[in-house]
Amino acid sequence: MFSKILIANRGEIALRVMRACKELGIQTVAVHSTADANAMHVRLADESVCVGPPAARDSYLNIPQLLAACEITGADAVHPGYGFLSENARFAEILEAHKIVFIGPTAEHIRIMGDKIAAKQTAKELGIPVVPGSDGAVTPDDDAHAIAREIGYPVLVKAASGGGGRGMKVALTEKDLDTALSTARSEAKAAFGDDALYMEKYLGKPRHIEVQVLGDGRGNAIHLGERDCSLQRRHQKVLEEAPSPALNAEQRKEIGEIVASAMRKLKYRGVGTIEFLYEDGRFYFIEMNTRLQVEHPVTEMITGIDLVNEQIRIASGAELLLRQEDITFEGHAIECRINAENPRTFAPSPGRISYYHPPGGLGVRVDSGVYQGYSIPPHYDSLIGKLIVHGRNRVECMMRLRRCLDEFVVDGIDSTIPLFRDLVDNQDIANGMYDIHWLEKYLSSDDAG
Ligand code: ADP
């Protein structure tokens, strides 16, 4: 086992990783920018190193500084959290070259899954169902119209290097195709320096359902069920739940087995998430995230498995001890991402938290790095914390969530708590009847607030 882990991240996820390290008896090193000198992850770590000025590219993304911090403190492994360098294959390789363990999959697997065309091709080869679409990239020499006709309209033009929904354009009919291709191409070139495009069938009312996997890199892999993350705004997840209200136990087992078997073939190491769109009873692969997800706690709440603990054990070379039959799903869990944003306009609201009172009680978990008197810096994402509640069933979970939102006080800045308070009272949400477009429609309707 490792003796000291450097956590190359900040905020709630740095704390989350630190908690797992402490329970494993591993020393922790926090890194921070000058803007984060008073952050909770710095206070709770055994040691801390300042790695640069506020801008993430100069601190949390600054590989030479992070390496120096490992060297100074004698850390033997790095946990990247999510975001920042968590899906950077080069970072994984550099650490390895310095005999420091990257707590994550191999650089090769990160690289394959980071390229959308390669990821889709790999998924297909591994027996994972994918969205019907072009066979690889669509080049300017290809007859895009013929390919699109074969897929069937509406089609979605996507950037191979895409992320955050950029470089994605819908062509509802044939006459939209040329414009969709040219705008996607220039957007992709500007945003990612890569204008490779591909096309797929556009699904009109899908849910976003993702499967959590855990593998040990030796061919053992299991699934930990799914999460439903259909409630999104601008392709960003807002609320996640497990299990999905749209699946029954049989469907869960079926898709879980397909994914676990694919990960066994791939000899995947660590935690990973296979994301699907789900429509009319069918799953369509969209991407794989080769890291811990923001919404991992909902899976932990219904399985009782500490995913970060497993991640660390596997990275240290241990075999996966959990068997698929050991995994059972108890009750229901929902996570709300509470952001420092105006609940109507979503304008960021950094600043000082003058009063803070998180909810508590049975089945309640708050993963957050903030405290009363803390100032949320303007340089990073606006997450105040994640409220995760567990109940014996979805109805109990929703009742508990409503109670927790009433109890949660964050004063001095705007927060999205009132939005969630409205959502728990909505009939569609209560019934679990929502797709990936539901929230945007709700926000632009008169029902909101
Ligand atoms: P990114 O990496 O840019 O976030 P994804 O491929 O993960 O791109 O897709 C982001 C979101 O775009 C999905 O969650 C879904 O809302 C929408 N989307 C992607 N592919 C399709 C599709 N084929 N049909 C309909 N919507 C899609």
Coordinates of C-alpha atoms and ligand atoms in Angstrom, one line a residue:
M1 CA 0.0 0.0 0.0
F2 CA 1.1 3.6 -0.6
S3 CA 2.5 5.6 2.3
K4 CA 1.7 9.1 1.0
I5 CA -0.8 10.3 -1.6
L6 CA -0.7 13.7 -3.2
I7 CA -4.1 14.9 -4.2
A8 CA -3.9 17.0 -7.4
N9 CA -7.2 18.7 -6.9
R10 CA -9.2 21.1 -4.7
G11 CA -12.6 21.6 -3.1
E12 CA -15.0 18.8 -2.1
I13 CA -13.3 16.1 -4.2
A14 CA -9.9 16.7 -2.6
L15 CA -11.6 16.3 0.8
R16 CA -13.4 13.2 -0.4
V17 CA -10.2 11.5 -1.5
M18 CA -8.5 12.6 1.7
R19 CA -11.1 10.9 3.8
A20 CA -10.5 7.6 2.0
C21 CA -6.7 8.0 2.5
K22 CA -7.1 8.6 6.2
E23 CA -9.3 5.6 6.7
L24 CA -6.6 3.5 4.9
G25 CA -3.9 5.0 7.2
I26 CA -2.2 6.8 4.3
Q27 CA -0.6 10.2 4.7
T28 CA -2.0 13.0 2.5
V29 CA -0.5 16.0 0.7
A30 CA -2.7 18.8 -0.5
V31 CA -1.7 21.1 -3.3
H32 CA -3.2 24.5 -3.7
S33 CA -3.0 27.8 -5.6
T34 CA -2.4 31.1 -3.8
A35 CA -6.2 31.7 -4.0
D36 CA -6.9 28.5 -2.0
A37 CA -4.4 29.0 0.9
N38 CA -7.4 29.0 3.4
A39 CA -9.3 26.1 1.7
M40 CA -10.5 23.2 3.8
H41 CA -8.5 20.6 1.8
V42 CA -5.3 22.4 2.8
R43 CA -6.3 22.6 6.5
L44 CA -7.2 18.9 6.7
A45 CA -4.2 17.4 4.8
D46 CA -1.1 16.2 6.7
E47 CA 1.1 18.4 4.5
S48 CA 0.4 21.0 1.8
V49 CA 2.4 22.7 -1.0
C50 CA 1.5 25.8 -2.9
V51 CA 1.8 25.1 -6.6
G52 CA 1.2 28.5 -8.1
P53 CA -1.0 31.5 -8.8
P54 CA -4.9 31.3 -9.0
A55 CA -5.3 30.4 -12.7
A56 CA -5.7 26.7 -12.9
R57 CA -3.3 26.4 -15.8
D58 CA -0.5 27.8 -13.6
S59 CA -1.4 25.7 -10.5
Y60 CA -3.7 22.7 -10.6
L61 CA -2.7 22.0 -14.2
N62 CA 0.9 22.8 -13.8
I63 CA 2.6 19.4 -14.2
P64 CA 6.2 20.5 -13.4
Q65 CA 5.0 22.1 -10.1
L66 CA 3.0 19.0 -9.2
L67 CA 6.0 16.8 -9.8
A68 CA 8.1 19.1 -7.7
A69 CA 5.5 18.8 -4.9
C70 CA 5.7 15.0 -5.1
E71 CA 9.5 15.2 -4.9
I72 CA 9.5 17.5 -1.9
T73 CA 7.0 15.6 0.1
G74 CA 8.0 12.0 -1.0
A75 CA 4.5 11.2 -2.2
D76 CA 4.4 7.7 -3.9
A77 CA 1.1 8.2 -5.7
V78 CA -1.2 10.9 -7.1
H79 CA -4.9 11.0 -7.0
P80 CA -6.2 13.4 -9.7
G81 CA -9.9 13.7 -8.5
Y82 CA -12.1 14.7 -11.4
G83 CA -11.6 17.5 -13.9
F84 CA -8.1 19.1 -14.1
L85 CA -5.5 16.4 -15.0
S86 CA -7.8 13.4 -14.3
E87 CA -8.1 12.4 -17.9
N88 CA -4.7 13.6 -19.1
A89 CA -2.8 10.6 -20.5
R90 CA 0.5 12.6 -20.7
F91 CA 0.3 13.3 -16.9
A92 CA -0.2 9.6 -16.2
E93 CA 2.9 8.8 -18.3
I94 CA 5.0 11.5 -16.8
L95 CA 4.2 10.3 -13.3
E96 CA 5.0 6.7 -14.3
A97 CA 8.3 7.8 -15.7
H98 CA 9.1 9.3 -12.3
K99 CA 8.1 6.1 -10.5
I100 CA 5.0 7.7 -9.0
V101 CA 1.7 5.9 -9.3
F102 CA -1.2 7.6 -11.1
I103 CA -4.4 6.5 -9.4
G104 CA -6.4 5.7 -12.5
P105 CA -6.3 3.6 -15.6
T106 CA -3.4 3.2 -18.0
A107 CA -2.4 6.1 -20.2
E108 CA -3.4 4.0 -23.2
H109 CA -7.0 3.6 -22.0
I110 CA -7.3 7.2 -21.1
R111 CA -6.1 8.1 -24.6
I112 CA -8.5 5.8 -26.4
M113 CA -11.5 6.9 -24.5
G114 CA -10.5 10.6 -24.8
D115 CA -10.9 10.4 -28.6
K116 CA -14.6 10.1 -29.3
I117 CA -14.2 8.2 -32.6
A118 CA -11.7 5.7 -31.2
A119 CA -13.9 5.3 -28.0
K120 CA -17.0 4.6 -30.1
Q121 CA -15.1 2.1 -32.3
T122 CA -13.6 0.4 -29.2
A123 CA -17.0 0.2 -27.5
K124 CA -18.5 -1.4 -30.6
E125 CA -15.7 -4.0 -30.7
L126 CA -16.3 -4.8 -27.1
G127 CA -20.0 -5.5 -27.7
I128 CA -21.4 -2.2 -26.2
P129 CA -24.4 -0.8 -28.1
V130 CA -23.6 2.5 -29.8
V131 CA -25.6 5.2 -31.5
P132 CA -26.0 4.4 -35.2
G133 CA -23.8 6.7 -37.2
S134 CA -20.9 7.2 -39.6
D135 CA -18.1 4.7 -39.6
G136 CA -15.4 6.9 -38.1
A137 CA -14.7 10.4 -39.2
V138 CA -16.5 12.2 -42.0
T139 CA -13.9 14.0 -44.1
P140 CA -14.7 16.9 -46.5
D141 CA -14.1 14.3 -49.3
D142 CA -16.8 12.0 -48.1
D143 CA -20.3 12.2 -49.4
A144 CA -21.8 13.5 -46.1
H145 CA -25.3 13.6 -47.6
A146 CA -25.3 9.9 -48.5
I147 CA -24.0 9.0 -45.0
A148 CA -26.6 11.1 -43.3
R149 CA -29.4 9.7 -45.5
E150 CA -28.3 6.2 -44.5
I151 CA -28.3 7.1 -40.8
G152 CA -31.6 8.8 -41.2
Y153 CA -32.6 12.4 -40.2
P154 CA -32.3 14.1 -37.8
V155 CA -28.6 13.6 -37.5
L156 CA -26.1 15.1 -35.0
V157 CA -22.7 16.3 -36.2
K158 CA -20.1 15.9 -33.5
A159 CA -16.4 16.8 -33.0
A160 CA -14.0 13.9 -32.4
S161 CA -12.2 15.9 -29.8
G162 CA -15.5 17.4 -28.4
G163 CA -16.3 18.2 -24.8
G164 CA -18.8 20.2 -22.9
G165 CA -21.2 20.0 -25.8
R166 CA -19.1 22.1 -28.1
G167 CA -18.7 21.3 -31.8
M168 CA -22.1 19.6 -31.8
K169 CA -24.8 20.6 -34.3
V170 CA -28.1 19.0 -35.2
A171 CA -29.3 18.8 -38.8
L172 CA -33.1 18.2 -38.7
T173 CA -33.4 17.7 -42.4
E174 CA -31.1 17.4 -45.4
K175 CA -31.1 21.1 -46.1
D176 CA -29.5 21.8 -42.7
L177 CA -26.6 19.4 -43.2
D178 CA -24.1 21.7 -44.9
T179 CA -24.5 24.5 -42.4
A180 CA -24.3 22.0 -39.5
L181 CA -21.1 20.5 -40.9
S182 CA -19.4 23.8 -41.6
T183 CA -20.3 25.4 -38.2
A184 CA -19.3 22.3 -36.3
R185 CA -16.0 22.1 -38.2
S186 CA -15.1 25.7 -37.4
E187 CA -16.3 25.5 -33.8
A188 CA -14.2 22.3 -33.3
K189 CA -11.1 23.8 -34.9
A190 CA -11.4 26.9 -32.7
A191 CA -12.1 25.0 -29.5
F192 CA -10.0 21.9 -29.8
G193 CA -7.5 22.6 -32.6
D194 CA -8.9 19.5 -34.3
D195 CA -11.7 19.7 -36.9
A196 CA -12.3 16.0 -37.2
L197 CA -16.1 15.3 -37.3
Y198 CA -18.4 12.4 -37.2
M199 CA -22.2 11.9 -37.4
E200 CA -24.7 10.0 -35.5
K201 CA -28.5 9.6 -35.2
Y202 CA -30.0 12.4 -33.2
L203 CA -32.2 11.0 -30.4
G204 CA -35.1 13.2 -29.6
K205 CA -36.1 12.4 -26.0
P206 CA -33.4 10.2 -24.4
R207 CA -32.5 9.8 -20.8
H208 CA -28.8 9.9 -19.7
I209 CA -28.0 6.7 -17.9
E210 CA -24.5 5.7 -17.0
V211 CA -23.0 2.5 -15.6
Q212 CA -20.3 2.5 -12.9
V213 CA -17.6 0.0 -13.3
L214 CA -14.6 -1.2 -11.3
G215 CA -11.8 -3.2 -12.7
D216 CA -8.4 -4.3 -11.4
G217 CA -6.4 -4.3 -14.7
R218 CA -6.0 -8.0 -14.6
G219 CA -9.2 -8.9 -16.2
N220 CA -11.5 -8.8 -13.2
A221 CA -14.3 -6.2 -13.5
I222 CA -17.8 -5.7 -12.0
H223 CA -20.5 -3.1 -12.4
L224 CA -22.1 -1.2 -9.6
G225 CA -25.4 -0.4 -11.3
E226 CA -26.4 2.8 -13.0
R227 CA -27.0 6.4 -12.3
D228 CA -29.7 8.5 -14.0
C229 CA -28.3 12.0 -14.8
S230 CA -31.0 13.2 -17.2
L231 CA -31.6 16.4 -15.4
Q232 CA -29.1 18.7 -17.2
R233 CA -28.7 22.3 -18.1
R234 CA -26.4 23.1 -21.0
H235 CA -25.2 19.5 -21.0
Q236 CA -24.1 19.9 -17.3
K237 CA -25.6 17.5 -14.8
V238 CA -27.7 19.2 -12.1
L239 CA -29.3 16.3 -10.2
E240 CA -28.4 12.6 -10.3
E241 CA -30.1 9.5 -8.9
A242 CA -29.6 5.8 -8.5
P243 CA -31.2 3.5 -9.4
S244 CA -32.8 5.1 -12.6
P245 CA -36.6 5.4 -12.3
A246 CA -36.7 4.2 -15.9
L247 CA -35.0 0.8 -15.5
N248 CA -36.1 -2.5 -13.9
A249 CA -33.8 -5.0 -12.3
E250 CA -33.7 -7.1 -15.4
Q251 CA -32.6 -4.2 -17.7
R252 CA -30.1 -3.1 -15.0
K253 CA -28.5 -6.6 -14.9
E254 CA -28.5 -6.8 -18.7
I255 CA -26.7 -3.5 -19.4
G256 CA -24.5 -4.0 -16.3
E257 CA -23.3 -7.4 -17.6
I258 CA -22.6 -6.0 -21.1
V259 CA -20.4 -3.3 -19.6
A260 CA -18.7 -5.4 -17.1
S261 CA -17.8 -8.0 -19.7
A262 CA -16.5 -5.3 -22.0
M263 CA -14.2 -4.0 -19.1
R264 CA -13.0 -7.6 -18.5
K265 CA -12.0 -7.9 -22.1
L266 CA -10.3 -4.5 -22.0
K267 CA -8.5 -5.4 -18.7
Y268 CA -9.7 -2.0 -17.5
R269 CA -8.1 -0.7 -14.2
G270 CA -9.8 1.5 -11.7
V271 CA -13.2 3.2 -11.6
G272 CA -14.8 4.1 -14.9
T273 CA -18.2 5.2 -16.2
I274 CA -19.8 4.2 -19.4
E275 CA -22.4 6.9 -20.4
F276 CA -25.4 6.0 -22.5
L277 CA -28.4 7.7 -23.9
Y278 CA -31.5 5.6 -23.3
E279 CA -34.6 5.8 -25.5
D280 CA -37.5 3.5 -26.1
G281 CA -35.9 0.7 -24.1
R282 CA -32.5 0.8 -25.9
F283 CA -29.1 1.9 -24.8
Y284 CA -26.7 3.9 -27.0
F285 CA -23.1 4.5 -25.8
I286 CA -21.9 8.1 -25.9
E287 CA -18.7 8.1 -24.0
M288 CA -16.6 6.6 -21.3
N289 CA -15.1 8.6 -18.5
T290 CA -11.9 7.1 -17.2
R291 CA -12.0 8.7 -13.7
L292 CA -14.1 9.1 -10.6
Q293 CA -17.3 11.1 -11.4
V294 CA -18.8 14.0 -9.5
E295 CA -22.0 11.9 -8.9
H296 CA -20.2 8.8 -7.6
P297 CA -21.8 9.2 -4.1
V298 CA -25.2 8.1 -5.2
T299 CA -23.7 4.7 -6.2
E300 CA -21.9 4.5 -2.9
M301 CA -25.1 5.2 -1.0
I302 CA -27.0 2.4 -2.6
T303 CA -24.2 -0.2 -2.6
G304 CA -22.3 0.7 0.6
I305 CA -19.0 0.5 -1.4
D306 CA -16.4 3.2 -1.0
L307 CA -15.3 3.8 -4.6
V308 CA -12.2 5.9 -3.7
N309 CA -11.0 3.2 -1.3
E310 CA -11.3 0.6 -4.1
Q311 CA -9.6 2.9 -6.5
I312 CA -6.6 3.4 -4.2
R313 CA -6.4 -0.3 -3.4
I314 CA -6.4 -1.3 -7.0
A315 CA -3.9 1.3 -8.0
S316 CA -1.5 -0.1 -5.3
G317 CA -1.7 -3.4 -7.2
A318 CA -4.3 -5.3 -5.2
E319 CA -6.7 -7.6 -6.8
L320 CA -10.4 -6.8 -7.0
L321 CA -11.9 -8.7 -4.1
L322 CA -15.5 -7.8 -4.7
R323 CA -17.5 -10.2 -6.8
Q324 CA -20.6 -9.3 -8.9
E325 CA -22.8 -11.3 -6.5
D326 CA -21.5 -9.2 -3.5
I327 CA -23.1 -6.1 -5.0
T328 CA -26.6 -5.4 -3.9
F329 CA -28.6 -2.3 -4.3
E330 CA -30.4 -0.9 -1.2
G331 CA -33.0 1.8 -1.5
H332 CA -32.6 5.0 -3.5
A333 CA -30.2 7.9 -3.5
I334 CA -30.3 11.4 -5.1
E335 CA -27.6 14.0 -5.4
C336 CA -28.1 17.7 -5.9
R337 CA -25.2 19.8 -7.1
I338 CA -25.5 23.0 -5.1
N339 CA -23.7 25.8 -7.0
A340 CA -22.8 29.4 -6.0
E341 CA -25.1 30.7 -8.7
N342 CA -28.3 32.7 -9.0
P343 CA -31.1 30.1 -9.0
R344 CA -32.9 31.8 -11.9
T345 CA -30.2 33.3 -14.1
F346 CA -27.4 31.0 -13.2
A347 CA -25.0 33.9 -12.9
P348 CA -22.0 32.9 -10.8
S349 CA -22.0 34.2 -7.3
P350 CA -18.6 33.9 -5.7
G351 CA -17.9 35.6 -2.4
R352 CA -18.0 35.2 1.3
I353 CA -20.4 32.7 3.0
S354 CA -21.6 34.7 6.0
Y355 CA -23.7 31.8 7.5
Y356 CA -23.6 28.1 6.7
H357 CA -25.7 25.3 8.1
P358 CA -25.7 22.0 6.3
P359 CA -28.5 19.5 6.9
G360 CA -28.0 16.3 8.8
G361 CA -29.8 13.2 10.0
L362 CA -30.3 9.6 8.9
G363 CA -29.4 9.0 5.2
V364 CA -27.9 12.4 4.7
R365 CA -24.4 13.2 3.3
V366 CA -23.0 16.6 2.4
D367 CA -19.7 16.5 0.4
S368 CA -18.4 20.0 0.5
G369 CA -15.2 22.0 1.1
V370 CA -16.9 25.2 2.4
Y371 CA -17.4 26.5 5.9
Q372 CA -18.8 29.6 7.5
G373 CA -16.7 32.6 6.7
Y374 CA -15.1 30.9 3.7
S375 CA -14.9 32.9 0.4
I376 CA -15.6 31.0 -2.8
P377 CA -12.9 32.2 -5.2
P378 CA -14.0 33.3 -8.7
H379 CA -11.3 31.2 -10.4
Y380 CA -12.8 27.7 -10.4
D381 CA -16.1 25.9 -10.8
S382 CA -19.0 27.2 -8.7
L383 CA -19.8 24.1 -6.7
I384 CA -20.6 24.8 -3.0
G385 CA -21.2 21.2 -2.3
K386 CA -23.2 18.1 -3.1
L387 CA -26.2 17.1 -1.0
I388 CA -26.7 13.4 -1.2
V389 CA -29.7 11.7 0.4
H390 CA -30.6 8.1 0.8
G391 CA -34.0 6.5 1.5
R392 CA -35.4 3.0 1.6
N393 CA -37.3 3.9 -1.6
R394 CA -37.6 6.8 -4.0
V395 CA -40.6 8.3 -2.2
E396 CA -38.8 8.3 1.1
C397 CA -35.7 9.7 -0.6
M398 CA -37.7 12.6 -2.1
M399 CA -39.3 13.4 1.3
R400 CA -35.9 13.4 2.9
L401 CA -34.5 15.6 0.2
R402 CA -37.2 18.2 0.6
R403 CA -36.6 18.2 4.4
C404 CA -32.8 18.7 3.8
L405 CA -33.3 21.5 1.3
D406 CA -35.5 23.3 3.9
E407 CA -32.7 22.9 6.5
F408 CA -29.8 23.9 4.3
V409 CA -28.7 27.5 4.8
V410 CA -26.0 29.2 2.8
D411 CA -26.1 33.0 3.3
G412 CA -24.0 35.8 1.9
I413 CA -24.0 34.4 -1.7
D414 CA -26.6 33.1 -4.1
S415 CA -27.1 29.4 -4.3
T416 CA -29.2 27.0 -6.4
I417 CA -30.9 25.5 -3.3
P418 CA -34.2 27.3 -4.2
L419 CA -34.2 25.7 -7.7
F420 CA -33.9 22.2 -6.1
R421 CA -36.6 23.1 -3.6
D422 CA -38.9 23.9 -6.6
L423 CA -37.9 20.7 -8.4
V424 CA -38.7 18.3 -5.5
D425 CA -42.3 19.7 -5.6
N426 CA -42.7 19.1 -9.4
Q427 CA -44.9 16.3 -10.4
D428 CA -42.7 15.1 -13.3
I429 CA -39.7 14.9 -11.0
A430 CA -41.8 13.2 -8.3
N431 CA -42.8 10.6 -11.0
G432 CA -39.3 10.3 -12.4
M433 CA -40.7 11.3 -15.8
Y434 CA -38.0 13.4 -17.3
D435 CA -35.5 13.3 -20.2
I436 CA -32.4 15.2 -21.0
H437 CA -34.3 18.2 -22.3
W438 CA -36.8 18.4 -19.4
L439 CA -34.9 20.9 -17.3
E440 CA -34.2 23.4 -20.1
K441 CA -37.9 23.3 -21.0
Y442 CA -38.9 23.7 -17.4
L443 CA -36.6 26.7 -16.9
S444 CA -37.9 28.5 -20.0
S445 CA -41.5 27.9 -19.0
D446 CA -43.7 29.8 -16.5
D447 CA -43.6 26.9 -14.1
A448 CA -40.0 27.7 -13.0
G449 CA -39.9 29.7 -9.7
Ligands
ADP1 P1 -19.5 16.2 -24.6 O1 -18.3 15.4 -24.4 O2 -19.3 17.4 -25.5 O3 -20.3 16.5 -23.4 P2 -21.3 13.9 -25.3 O4 -21.1 13.0 -26.4 O5 -21.0 13.4 -23.9 O6 -20.4 15.2 -25.6 O7 -22.7 14.5 -25.3 C1 -23.2 15.5 -24.5 C2 -24.7 15.6 -24.5 O8 -25.1 15.8 -25.8 C3 -25.3 14.3 -24.1 O9 -25.5 14.1 -22.7 C4 -26.7 14.5 -24.7 O10 -27.4 15.4 -23.9 C5 -26.4 15.1 -26.0 N1 -26.1 14.1 -27.1 C6 -25.0 13.5 -27.5 N2 -25.2 12.7 -28.5 C7 -26.5 12.7 -28.8 C8 -27.3 12.1 -29.8 N3 -26.8 11.2 -30.6 N4 -28.6 12.4 -29.8 C9 -29.2 13.3 -28.9 N5 -28.4 14.0 -28.0 C10 -27.1 13.7 -27.9

